[in-house]
Amino acid sequence: MTATAPLRPDLADDLIARYEQATERWARLVRNQLDAIHIGQSRHADHANAAVLKRILADHDWPGLQLVGPDAAQAAWRIALHADHAPDFQRTAAQLLDRAVQADDAPVQQWAHLHDRALVNSGQAQEFGTQYRTGPGGLEPYPVREPALLDDRRVSVGLQPAATALHALRQRLASAPGHGDTTGDIVVPARSAVPVERRLWQLKPRRHIRPVTEATPDQVSAGELRAVGQ
């Protein structure tokens, strides 16, 4: 991974601005602080952000660390995660993000989350257990493929054991009144320290209610930690 100046600071500035504007909307939406008009405006903004990212993907593939720098690359990832209205786009974004990971141009944990999100939104079992929903007993993961092997898969992409991650997520949400929009993960070690062997699974898009994902304080803003999911 690189710490040099991004090749396209103009794209970086645009992605960061779009993410920062969306953050408060996402938090207010899940706290039921938006009326019908503003909910419609929020959805329109999410669609517009996804359209901008789609053009970037068409022109440059995934906007990774070299192209836009770490902050803007994370903003792109967040925009893709919130593009649940466009499952085909999420699937394509996950595939391009995977290529960026293999080129050492993006964190593998981001790919794991977006891959899971695309699977959940296509009605399939997730691979890494990063996507949650509210069940009778509170937060619970969406169905996972081969649960007995879940923690092995999580270790392969630098994630903590599923039970540890869920406990930490519940603790953070309990300590944040109103909860927070969560779109990150519990542990993000250096990508170079994580051996990764995996393949892309075929996805069949289908609309789905937006999941809740794991989060870390370094991956979400203070405002987002005050509202759950979206």
XYZ file of C-alpha atoms in Angstrom:
230
model
C 0.000 0.000 0.000
C 1.137 3.498 -0.709
C 1.222 6.713 1.258
C 2.057 8.912 -1.745
C -0.255 11.599 -3.106
C -3.222 10.182 -5.042
C -3.077 10.231 -8.813
C -6.547 11.797 -9.033
C -7.037 14.263 -6.180
C -10.109 15.643 -7.964
C -11.864 12.285 -7.727
C -10.659 11.920 -4.146
C -12.151 15.268 -3.132
C -15.474 14.423 -4.785
C -15.779 11.009 -3.141
C -14.891 12.355 0.298
C -17.368 15.228 -0.049
C -20.149 12.862 -1.089
C -19.433 10.518 1.802
C -19.309 13.338 4.355
C -22.633 14.715 3.115
C -24.197 11.251 3.249
C -23.006 10.455 6.768
C -25.438 12.723 8.569
C -28.304 11.697 6.293
C -27.714 8.027 7.044
C -27.599 8.690 10.784
C -30.760 10.829 10.761
C -32.613 8.321 8.607
C -32.109 5.437 10.999
C -33.049 7.624 13.961
C -36.361 8.364 12.177
C -35.498 12.049 12.006
C -36.383 12.468 8.319
C -39.857 13.074 6.968
C -41.107 11.485 3.760
C -39.771 14.297 1.585
C -36.287 14.134 3.093
C -36.271 10.329 2.929
C -36.928 10.607 -0.786
C -34.165 13.175 -1.124
C -31.795 10.902 0.785
C -32.533 7.981 -1.496
C -32.060 10.196 -4.527
C -28.656 11.255 -3.170
C -27.652 7.630 -2.603
C -28.631 6.825 -6.184
C -26.635 9.812 -7.448
C -23.574 8.819 -5.422
C -23.765 5.272 -6.759
C -24.027 6.621 -10.307
C -20.883 8.710 -9.804
C -19.014 5.720 -8.391
C -20.261 3.583 -11.280
C -18.694 6.019 -13.759
C -15.439 5.952 -11.814
C -15.438 2.145 -11.917
C -16.024 2.225 -15.671
C -13.136 4.632 -16.222
C -10.617 3.460 -13.643
C -11.749 0.154 -12.095
C -11.854 0.324 -8.285
C -10.686 3.730 -6.946
C -7.959 2.386 -4.716
C -5.156 3.819 -2.635
C -2.977 4.837 -5.555
C -5.733 6.563 -7.505
C -7.552 8.448 -4.741
C -5.778 7.760 -1.424
C -7.055 5.931 1.685
C -9.776 8.350 2.792
C -11.424 8.574 -0.615
C -11.021 4.834 -1.216
C -12.875 4.218 2.036
C -15.539 6.735 0.985
C -16.011 4.807 -2.267
C -16.391 1.590 -0.301
C -19.014 3.161 1.952
C -20.953 4.459 -1.043
C -20.904 0.985 -2.593
C -22.100 -0.592 0.649
C -25.074 1.782 0.741
C -26.027 1.106 -2.897
C -28.498 -1.610 -1.914
C -30.908 -0.335 -4.568
C -28.453 -1.579 -7.232
C -27.390 -5.179 -6.493
C -25.813 -5.610 -9.937
C -23.630 -2.596 -9.230
C -22.694 -3.915 -5.788
C -21.654 -7.218 -7.315
C -19.489 -5.504 -9.933
C -17.983 -3.207 -7.311
C -17.106 -6.202 -5.131
C -15.386 -7.920 -8.051
C -13.335 -4.821 -8.879
C -12.498 -4.278 -5.218
C -11.248 -7.863 -5.090
C -8.898 -7.123 -7.978
C -7.645 -4.044 -6.139
C -6.985 -6.170 -3.036
C -4.962 -8.620 -5.099
C -2.946 -5.662 -6.435
C -2.293 -4.511 -2.848
C -4.334 -1.372 -3.567
C -7.194 -1.890 -1.075
C -7.748 -3.553 2.332
C -9.029 -7.099 2.107
C -11.464 -6.439 4.963
C -13.329 -3.949 2.784
C -13.732 -6.591 0.106
C -15.039 -9.103 2.664
C -17.769 -6.676 3.750
C -18.822 -5.699 0.249
C -18.763 -9.307 -0.921
C -21.007 -10.291 1.999
C -23.316 -7.361 1.300
C -23.705 -8.383 -2.328
C -24.439 -11.958 -1.287
C -27.053 -10.885 1.265
C -28.719 -8.583 -1.255
C -28.897 -11.462 -3.729
C -30.581 -13.697 -1.167
C -27.542 -15.920 -0.629
C -25.679 -16.931 2.521
C -22.787 -14.644 3.350
C -19.186 -15.836 3.571
C -17.640 -13.830 6.412
C -20.565 -13.020 8.701
C -20.165 -9.237 8.518
C -23.820 -8.414 7.802
C -26.386 -8.251 10.606
C -30.111 -7.813 11.053
C -32.390 -7.264 14.017
C -33.923 -10.523 15.259
C -36.065 -11.473 18.267
C -32.973 -11.432 20.483
C -31.401 -8.303 19.012
C -28.645 -8.134 16.430
C -27.934 -11.395 14.668
C -25.930 -12.255 11.547
C -27.629 -13.017 8.276
C -27.322 -16.691 7.316
C -23.742 -17.818 6.772
C -22.396 -20.499 4.459
C -20.884 -23.438 6.346
C -21.038 -21.843 9.812
C -18.549 -24.316 11.274
C -15.855 -22.860 8.998
C -16.846 -19.215 9.477
C -14.030 -18.234 11.824
C -11.459 -19.870 9.560
C -12.684 -17.733 6.689
C -12.719 -14.627 8.880
C -9.120 -15.216 9.970
C -8.101 -15.536 6.300
C -9.209 -11.926 5.732
C -7.966 -10.485 9.009
C -11.244 -10.419 10.935
C -11.758 -11.401 14.570
C -13.839 -14.474 15.473
C -17.521 -13.891 14.791
C -18.595 -14.118 18.442
C -15.958 -11.570 19.480
C -17.001 -9.208 16.705
C -20.697 -9.444 17.573
C -20.015 -8.865 21.280
C -17.922 -5.784 20.504
C -20.572 -4.440 18.128
C -23.341 -4.888 20.713
C -21.223 -3.138 23.347
C -20.570 -0.154 21.108
C -24.207 0.170 20.139
C -25.339 -0.122 23.767
C -22.985 2.694 24.757
C -24.139 4.988 21.932
C -27.705 6.271 22.499
C -29.668 5.906 19.293
C -26.897 3.667 17.961
C -24.898 4.295 14.821
C -24.603 3.557 11.130
C -22.100 0.710 11.062
C -20.237 -0.148 7.899
C -16.764 -1.240 8.915
C -15.284 -4.157 10.806
C -13.766 -5.005 14.172
C -10.116 -5.516 13.259
C -8.201 -4.122 10.286
C -4.609 -5.446 10.301
C -2.207 -4.618 7.504
C -3.243 -6.380 4.317
C 0.324 -7.610 3.712
C 0.124 -9.646 6.932
C -2.999 -11.526 5.830
C -2.631 -14.573 3.570
C -5.707 -14.699 1.354
C -6.873 -17.566 -0.862
C -10.396 -17.223 -2.185
C -12.581 -17.183 -5.270
C -15.537 -15.073 -6.422
C -18.939 -16.699 -6.078
C -21.651 -16.221 -8.671
C -24.343 -13.842 -7.454
C -27.972 -13.568 -8.547
C -29.147 -10.015 -7.733
C -32.327 -9.480 -5.745
C -33.564 -6.497 -3.771
C -33.166 -6.753 -0.014
C -33.662 -4.696 3.115
C -30.435 -2.955 4.028
C -28.250 -4.942 6.421
C -26.308 -3.691 9.422
C -22.556 -4.255 9.302
C -19.744 -4.429 11.825
C -17.832 -1.239 12.607
C -14.672 0.154 14.151
C -14.135 3.648 15.542
C -11.425 4.291 12.931
C -13.764 3.452 10.055
C -16.862 5.458 10.993
C -17.463 9.005 12.046
C -18.621 9.968 15.517
C -22.001 10.897 14.082
C -22.488 7.486 12.502
C -21.791 5.693 15.760
C -24.990 7.279 17.052
C -27.363 5.443 14.683
C -27.585 1.785 13.632
C -27.540 0.436 10.149
C -29.639 2.133 7.410
